[in-house]
Structures are given as structure tokens and as C-alpha cells.
mmCIF file of C-alpha atoms in Angstrom:
data_model
loop_
_atom_site.group_PDB
_atom_site.id
_atom_site.type_symbol
_atom_site.label_atom_id
_atom_site.label_comp_id
_atom_site.label_asym_id
_atom_site.label_seq_id
_atom_site.Cartn_x
_atom_site.Cartn_y
_atom_site.Cartn_z
ATOM 1 C CA UNK A 353 6.789 20.361 -2.206
ATOM 2 C CA UNK A 354 8.058 23.858 -1.375
ATOM 3 C CA UNK A 355 10.203 25.913 -3.739
ATOM 4 C CA UNK A 356 13.154 25.364 -1.398
ATOM 5 C CA UNK A 357 12.691 21.583 -1.425
ATOM 6 C CA UNK A 358 12.198 21.382 -5.190
ATOM 7 C CA UNK A 359 15.252 23.561 -5.802
ATOM 8 C CA UNK A 360 17.361 21.409 -3.492
ATOM 9 C CA UNK A 361 16.163 18.210 -5.185
ATOM 10 C CA UNK A 362 16.950 19.611 -8.633
ATOM 11 C CA UNK A 363 20.465 20.668 -7.587
ATOM 12 C CA UNK A 364 21.137 17.254 -6.057
ATOM 13 C CA UNK A 365 20.314 15.731 -9.443
ATOM 14 C CA UNK A 366 23.071 17.830 -11.038
ATOM 15 C CA UNK A 367 25.844 17.548 -8.456
ATOM 16 C CA UNK A 368 26.440 15.008 -5.693
ATOM 17 C CA UNK A 369 28.484 17.182 -3.316
ATOM 18 C CA UNK A 370 26.100 18.092 -0.477
ATOM 19 C CA UNK A 371 28.194 21.030 0.740
ATOM 20 C CA UNK A 372 28.216 22.556 -2.730
ATOM 21 C CA UNK A 373 24.442 22.132 -2.967
ATOM 22 C CA UNK A 374 24.052 23.969 0.365
ATOM 23 C CA UNK A 375 26.307 26.783 -0.841
ATOM 24 C CA UNK A 376 24.420 27.143 -4.114
ATOM 25 C CA UNK A 377 21.079 27.216 -2.320
ATOM 26 C CA UNK A 378 22.265 30.227 -0.318
ATOM 27 C CA UNK A 379 23.182 31.991 -3.580
ATOM 28 C CA UNK A 380 20.049 31.026 -5.513
ATOM 29 C CA UNK A 381 17.721 32.008 -2.660
ATOM 30 C CA UNK A 382 19.384 35.410 -2.255
ATOM 31 C CA UNK A 383 20.789 34.758 1.218
ATOM 32 C CA UNK A 384 24.438 35.192 0.186
ATOM 33 C CA UNK A 385 25.773 37.364 -2.652
ATOM 34 C CA UNK A 386 28.556 35.085 -3.900
ATOM 35 C CA UNK A 387 30.403 31.819 -3.635
ATOM 36 C CA UNK A 388 34.145 31.983 -4.398
ATOM 37 C CA UNK A 389 35.831 28.842 -5.687
ATOM 38 C CA UNK A 390 39.594 28.390 -5.895
ATOM 39 C CA UNK A 391 41.137 26.413 -8.808
ATOM 40 C CA UNK A 392 41.247 23.257 -6.640
ATOM 41 C CA UNK A 393 37.671 23.459 -5.367
ATOM 42 C CA UNK A 394 35.684 20.330 -4.580
ATOM 43 C CA UNK A 395 33.540 20.104 -7.742
ATOM 44 C CA UNK A 396 34.477 20.204 -11.413
ATOM 45 C CA UNK A 397 34.225 23.382 -13.493
ATOM 46 C CA UNK A 398 31.729 21.587 -15.734
ATOM 47 C CA UNK A 399 29.420 20.931 -12.771
ATOM 48 C CA UNK A 400 29.777 24.517 -11.535
ATOM 49 C CA UNK A 401 28.719 25.898 -14.917
ATOM 50 C CA UNK A 402 25.884 23.358 -15.234
ATOM 51 C CA UNK A 403 24.517 24.496 -11.886
ATOM 52 C CA UNK A 404 24.938 28.177 -12.793
ATOM 53 C CA UNK A 405 23.131 27.622 -16.096
ATOM 54 C CA UNK A 406 20.303 25.793 -14.300
ATOM 55 C CA UNK A 407 19.980 28.709 -11.848
ATOM 56 C CA UNK A 408 20.052 31.428 -14.493
ATOM 57 C CA UNK A 409 16.372 32.227 -13.835
ATOM 58 C CA UNK A 410 17.369 32.953 -10.217
ATOM 59 C CA UNK A 411 19.811 35.607 -11.535
ATOM 60 C CA UNK A 412 22.836 33.410 -10.818
ATOM 61 C CA UNK A 413 25.920 34.014 -12.964
ATOM 62 C CA UNK A 414 29.391 32.486 -13.055
ATOM 63 C CA UNK A 415 32.334 34.855 -13.661
ATOM 64 C CA UNK A 416 36.040 35.091 -12.852
ATOM 65 C CA UNK A 417 36.962 37.273 -9.904
ATOM 66 C CA UNK A 418 40.644 37.679 -10.747
ATOM 67 C CA UNK A 419 41.559 35.251 -13.513
ATOM 68 C CA UNK A 420 42.013 32.397 -11.033
ATOM 69 C CA UNK A 421 39.032 32.403 -8.667
ATOM 70 C CA UNK A 422 35.564 31.452 -9.913
ATOM 71 C CA UNK A 423 32.814 33.723 -8.599
ATOM 72 C CA UNK A 424 29.261 32.358 -8.608
ATOM 73 C CA UNK A 425 27.050 35.329 -7.805
ATOM 74 C CA UNK A 426 23.475 36.353 -7.290
ATOM 75 C CA UNK A 427 23.330 39.330 -9.646
ATOM 76 C CA UNK A 428 20.381 40.976 -7.877
ATOM 77 C CA UNK A 429 22.052 40.802 -4.468
ATOM 78 C CA UNK A 430 25.424 42.020 -5.727
ATOM 79 C CA UNK A 431 23.713 44.862 -7.590
ATOM 80 C CA UNK A 432 21.902 45.865 -4.391
ATOM 81 C CA UNK A 433 25.179 45.822 -2.455
ATOM 82 C CA UNK A 434 26.843 47.989 -5.107
ATOM 83 C CA UNK A 435 23.939 50.452 -5.055
ATOM 84 C CA UNK A 436 24.288 50.765 -1.269
ATOM 85 C CA UNK A 437 28.042 51.307 -1.572
ATOM 86 C CA UNK A 438 27.582 53.975 -4.239
ATOM 87 C CA UNK A 439 25.165 55.735 -1.882
ATOM 88 C CA UNK A 440 27.897 56.201 0.739
ATOM 89 C CA UNK A 441 28.916 59.859 0.696
ATOM 90 C CA UNK A 442 32.365 59.417 2.270
ATOM 91 C CA UNK A 443 34.246 56.244 1.379
ATOM 92 C CA UNK A 444 37.149 57.274 3.603
ATOM 93 C CA UNK A 445 35.068 56.344 6.662
ATOM 94 C CA UNK A 446 33.600 53.041 7.867
ATOM 95 C CA UNK A 447 29.870 52.552 7.232
ATOM 96 C CA UNK A 448 29.007 49.214 8.805
ATOM 97 C CA UNK A 449 28.711 46.253 6.437
ATOM 98 C CA UNK A 450 28.068 48.498 3.428
ATOM 99 C CA UNK A 451 31.576 49.951 3.554
ATOM 100 C CA UNK A 452 33.422 47.859 6.177
ATOM 101 C CA UNK A 453 36.665 48.513 7.979
ATOM 102 C CA UNK A 454 39.810 47.523 6.101
ATOM 103 C CA UNK A 455 42.885 46.161 7.853
ATOM 104 C CA UNK A 456 46.159 46.928 6.103
ATOM 105 C CA UNK A 457 48.193 43.717 6.135
ATOM 106 C CA UNK A 458 50.712 44.527 3.407
ATOM 107 C CA UNK A 459 53.841 42.449 3.694
ATOM 108 C CA UNK A 460 56.207 45.311 4.524
ATOM 109 C CA UNK A 461 54.326 46.297 7.684
ATOM 110 C CA UNK A 462 55.524 45.240 11.129
ATOM 111 C CA UNK A 463 51.961 44.460 12.175
ATOM 112 C CA UNK A 464 48.392 44.888 10.854
ATOM 113 C CA UNK A 465 46.794 48.322 11.148
ATOM 114 C CA UNK A 466 43.653 50.038 9.948
ATOM 115 C CA UNK A 467 44.003 51.455 6.449
ATOM 116 C CA UNK A 468 44.367 55.244 6.433
ATOM 117 C CA UNK A 469 41.482 57.342 5.093
ATOM 118 C CA UNK A 470 43.121 58.386 1.788
ATOM 119 C CA UNK A 471 44.116 54.830 0.866
ATOM 120 C CA UNK A 472 40.705 53.604 1.974
ATOM 121 C CA UNK A 473 38.904 56.079 -0.310
ATOM 122 C CA UNK A 474 41.024 55.100 -3.324
ATOM 123 C CA UNK A 475 40.616 51.403 -2.533
ATOM 124 C CA UNK A 476 36.815 51.489 -2.456
ATOM 125 C CA UNK A 477 36.741 53.426 -5.718
ATOM 126 C CA UNK A 478 38.682 50.510 -7.212
ATOM 127 C CA UNK A 479 36.367 47.974 -5.547
ATOM 128 C CA UNK A 480 33.316 49.683 -7.068
ATOM 129 C CA UNK A 481 34.897 49.604 -10.529
ATOM 130 C CA UNK A 482 35.802 45.932 -10.070
ATOM 131 C CA UNK A 483 32.284 44.949 -8.999
ATOM 132 C CA UNK A 484 30.776 46.842 -11.951
ATOM 133 C CA UNK A 485 33.030 44.905 -14.327
ATOM 134 C CA UNK A 486 31.888 41.609 -12.767
ATOM 135 C CA UNK A 487 28.225 42.570 -13.218
ATOM 136 C CA UNK A 488 28.666 43.661 -16.839
ATOM 137 C CA UNK A 489 30.939 40.774 -17.759
ATOM 138 C CA UNK A 490 33.659 43.161 -18.850
ATOM 139 C CA UNK A 491 37.121 41.567 -18.907
ATOM 140 C CA UNK A 492 39.458 43.905 -17.005
ATOM 141 C CA UNK A 493 42.826 43.571 -15.310
ATOM 142 C CA UNK A 494 42.492 43.906 -11.549
ATOM 143 C CA UNK A 495 45.191 44.332 -8.945
ATOM 144 C CA UNK A 496 45.341 41.148 -6.781
ATOM 145 C CA UNK A 497 45.213 43.278 -3.617
ATOM 146 C CA UNK A 498 42.012 44.957 -4.795
ATOM 147 C CA UNK A 499 40.571 41.583 -5.814
ATOM 148 C CA UNK A 500 41.170 40.302 -2.266
ATOM 149 C CA UNK A 501 39.208 43.225 -0.805
ATOM 150 C CA UNK A 502 36.462 42.855 -3.411
ATOM 151 C CA UNK A 503 36.138 39.160 -2.588
ATOM 152 C CA UNK A 504 35.756 39.818 1.141
ATOM 153 C CA UNK A 505 33.239 42.590 0.484
ATOM 154 C CA UNK A 506 31.176 40.353 -1.816
ATOM 155 C CA UNK A 507 31.180 37.662 0.892
ATOM 156 C CA UNK A 508 29.658 40.127 3.410
ATOM 157 C CA UNK A 509 32.743 40.017 5.663
ATOM 158 C CA UNK A 510 32.505 42.673 8.401
ATOM 159 C CA UNK A 511 36.286 43.114 8.297
ATOM 160 C CA UNK A 512 38.420 43.111 5.146
ATOM 161 C CA UNK A 513 42.130 42.464 4.561
ATOM 162 C CA UNK A 514 44.272 44.551 2.211
ATOM 163 C CA UNK A 515 47.434 42.531 1.424
ATOM 164 C CA UNK A 516 50.406 43.079 -0.875
ATOM 165 C CA UNK A 517 50.595 41.335 -4.223
ATOM 166 C CA UNK A 518 53.370 39.156 -2.753
ATOM 167 C CA UNK A 519 51.921 38.323 0.649
ATOM 168 C CA UNK A 520 50.857 39.737 4.000
ATOM 169 C CA UNK A 521 52.087 40.390 7.538
ATOM 170 C CA UNK A 522 49.673 38.027 9.346
ATOM 171 C CA UNK A 523 52.228 35.325 10.180
ATOM 172 C CA UNK A 524 52.118 34.558 13.937
ATOM 173 C CA UNK A 525 49.664 37.422 14.502
ATOM 174 C CA UNK A 526 46.904 36.637 17.059
ATOM 175 C CA UNK A 527 43.558 36.512 15.244
ATOM 176 C CA UNK A 528 39.927 36.280 16.261
ATOM 177 C CA UNK A 529 38.304 33.699 13.990
ATOM 178 C CA UNK A 530 34.535 33.891 13.537
ATOM 179 C CA UNK A 531 32.371 31.129 12.055
ATOM 180 C CA UNK A 532 28.715 31.759 11.239
ATOM 181 C CA UNK A 533 26.154 28.930 11.117
ATOM 182 C CA UNK A 534 22.495 28.431 10.331
ATOM 183 C CA UNK A 535 20.296 25.404 10.978
ATOM 184 C CA UNK A 536 17.761 24.275 8.399
ATOM 185 C CA UNK A 537 14.630 22.366 9.323
ATOM 186 C CA UNK A 538 15.375 18.681 9.812
ATOM 187 C CA UNK A 539 19.056 19.081 8.931
ATOM 188 C CA UNK A 540 22.334 19.702 10.714
ATOM 189 C CA UNK A 541 23.795 23.174 10.969
ATOM 190 C CA UNK A 542 25.526 24.603 7.897
ATOM 191 C CA UNK A 543 28.352 27.108 7.890
ATOM 192 C CA UNK A 544 27.479 30.355 6.113
ATOM 193 C CA UNK A 545 30.866 32.018 6.281
ATOM 194 C CA UNK A 546 34.039 32.372 8.316
ATOM 195 C CA UNK A 547 36.415 35.305 8.625
ATOM 196 C CA UNK A 548 39.132 36.574 10.903
ATOM 197 C CA UNK A 549 40.379 39.886 12.238
ATOM 198 C CA UNK A 550 43.573 40.719 14.152
ATOM 199 C CA UNK A 551 43.075 40.646 17.911
ATOM 200 C CA UNK A 552 45.161 43.709 18.688
ATOM 201 C CA UNK A 553 44.953 46.018 15.675
ATOM 202 C CA UNK A 554 41.546 46.629 14.183
ATOM 203 C CA UNK A 555 38.901 46.561 16.905
ATOM 204 C CA UNK A 556 37.826 45.445 20.352
ATOM 205 C CA UNK A 557 35.789 42.317 21.064
ATOM 206 C CA UNK A 558 32.732 44.480 21.807
ATOM 207 C CA UNK A 559 33.092 46.240 18.438
ATOM 208 C CA UNK A 560 33.371 42.882 16.698
ATOM 209 C CA UNK A 561 30.248 41.607 18.439
ATOM 210 C CA UNK A 562 28.357 44.741 17.381
ATOM 211 C CA UNK A 563 29.345 44.002 13.788
ATOM 212 C CA UNK A 564 28.180 40.409 14.189
ATOM 213 C CA UNK A 565 24.794 41.675 15.346
ATOM 214 C CA UNK A 566 24.612 43.762 12.163
ATOM 215 C CA UNK A 567 25.670 40.756 10.091
ATOM 216 C CA UNK A 568 22.880 38.597 11.546
ATOM 217 C CA UNK A 569 20.328 41.377 11.172
ATOM 218 C CA UNK A 570 21.157 41.539 7.461
ATOM 219 C CA UNK A 571 21.024 37.744 7.044
ATOM 220 C CA UNK A 572 17.689 37.440 8.841
ATOM 221 C CA UNK A 573 16.266 40.270 6.744
ATOM 222 C CA UNK A 574 17.169 38.306 3.604
ATOM 223 C CA UNK A 575 15.612 35.160 5.078
ATOM 224 C CA UNK A 576 12.397 37.014 5.958
ATOM 225 C CA UNK A 577 12.243 38.670 2.529
ATOM 226 C CA UNK A 578 12.085 35.202 0.966
ATOM 227 C CA UNK A 579 9.665 33.870 3.643
ATOM 228 C CA UNK A 580 12.182 31.229 4.696
ATOM 229 C CA UNK A 581 12.061 31.754 8.481
ATOM 230 C CA UNK A 582 10.650 28.289 9.127
ATOM 231 C CA UNK A 583 13.427 26.665 7.087
ATOM 232 C CA UNK A 584 16.397 28.735 8.295
ATOM 233 C CA UNK A 585 15.154 28.952 11.846
ATOM 234 C CA UNK A 586 18.306 29.325 13.941
ATOM 235 C CA UNK A 587 21.618 31.123 13.536
ATOM 236 C CA UNK A 588 24.683 31.509 15.702
ATOM 237 C CA UNK A 589 28.392 32.190 15.495
ATOM 238 C CA UNK A 590 31.476 30.992 17.314
ATOM 239 C CA UNK A 591 34.698 32.826 18.080
ATOM 240 C CA UNK A 592 38.121 31.283 18.621
ATOM 241 C CA UNK A 593 41.597 32.734 19.080
ATOM 242 C CA UNK A 594 44.171 31.478 16.597
ATOM 243 C CA UNK A 595 47.762 32.209 15.659
ATOM 244 C CA UNK A 596 49.055 30.768 12.382
ATOM 245 C CA UNK A 597 52.512 30.519 10.855
ATOM 246 C CA UNK A 598 51.063 31.216 7.405
ATOM 247 C CA UNK A 599 47.812 32.927 6.381
ATOM 248 C CA UNK A 600 46.717 32.662 2.731
ATOM 249 C CA UNK A 601 44.356 35.331 1.416
#
């Protein structure tokens, strides 16, 4: 039995929810940095902490992102992401997935727009401090708007939203919704992540597709690093145009 199969079997002994097992495998194997769970997530807090304790040897930890959202993270992967971010010389500019574009969606705006360079620099300084506190286990107060950006960054989103504490301006705004999938050997495809970006404010379709290529290059590098190419053999993403009356971040 391979390490992947034995790990899956052990997790299925702890928790019955198949989707949660898939998500935790991505974290434990170092394919995704974090899993974020809202207060009404599909498994109990007791099960989440049992799984995190079982995976402690895989550098998996369970912390609070913002006092409400549970963050199950691969410490090694998050540390590597933070190191890459700290290596960026100019945080006011976009640097691919390491320091992604940020769309300003604060509630008072008429429409979404790219965050200006000064605000962007200050924001990523706050994101770095927030991530460091998560890694050290330090209990700090974090602005909800910063926590939203930190969460998207930890999830490897190529495009991040910066909302107000009391909402955003995404209501009825045309969005491009991306869903990323991988197929494991002998199993159906599993969603890795999904994210959206405004259709008319932040980028063109070609720019988005270039970012998706970078996203897949990073994912496949992680798969190859763990010698899991035969298990996670195929990946693809879909894009759909949506317009929602309410967007929760």
C-alpha cells in the first residue's frame, strides 16, 4: 500500500465525510497550503482537531484565521510561501502568485478597481505580519479586511479581494468564476479551489489565463516534488460568467 493510500485509509477511519478527507489529503501531502472552514462547516470541530492531531507529523496545524474561521494549514508550505513573499523587493507591484493582484471592492466604491500601489504596499505588510502570527501561534487582533486578503493568499488565489469591514461592492457585478479540478487514479475529479475576479475591472481574459497557467505550474511542481504524478494525473479548470445579487467574502 502506498503512503497516499495508507494516509487516505487512516483519515477515513477518523472522519466519514469524503470531501473533507480529500481536502485534508491535499494539505497533508503539501499540495495546498491551507483549508479554511467557516463556523458552519460540514464536520465537527472535534473531528477537525482529531484529524489535525493525527497529521501533526505532516506539519499540519489547526489555528484561527480571524477568530471565526478555522485554518488547517501545512506549516512547511505556508512558511515557504511567506519566505517567497518576504523576498519580493517591491510589494507595491504585482509579482505573479507570490504577491498577486488585489482588487479593491470596498463597499463605498461605485465598482471594483485595482488597489493603488501605496495601499497595496501597506496591505501586504499587514498580510505578512498576519501570516507570521498564524505560524507562531501568537494571538493577535486582525482587521477583517486584511484577514480576507490573507485567506485568499493562503489559498493560492491568483486574484485577491480587499473588502470593507461592513461589506463589498460586488453586488450585480459581472464576475469570471474559475474552478480548478484534479483527477486521482481510479476516482472522480476533485475540486482544488474556486475563485472569481471582476470581468471588467482587474484584468483581461488572456491575463487571467496566463495566471491560471502559473497556478497549474505551481500545483504540478508540488505534485512532482512528492512523486504523486501517477495519482494526480490530470488537471483542468473551467470558467463561467456570473452576476450575483450578494457576494459573501
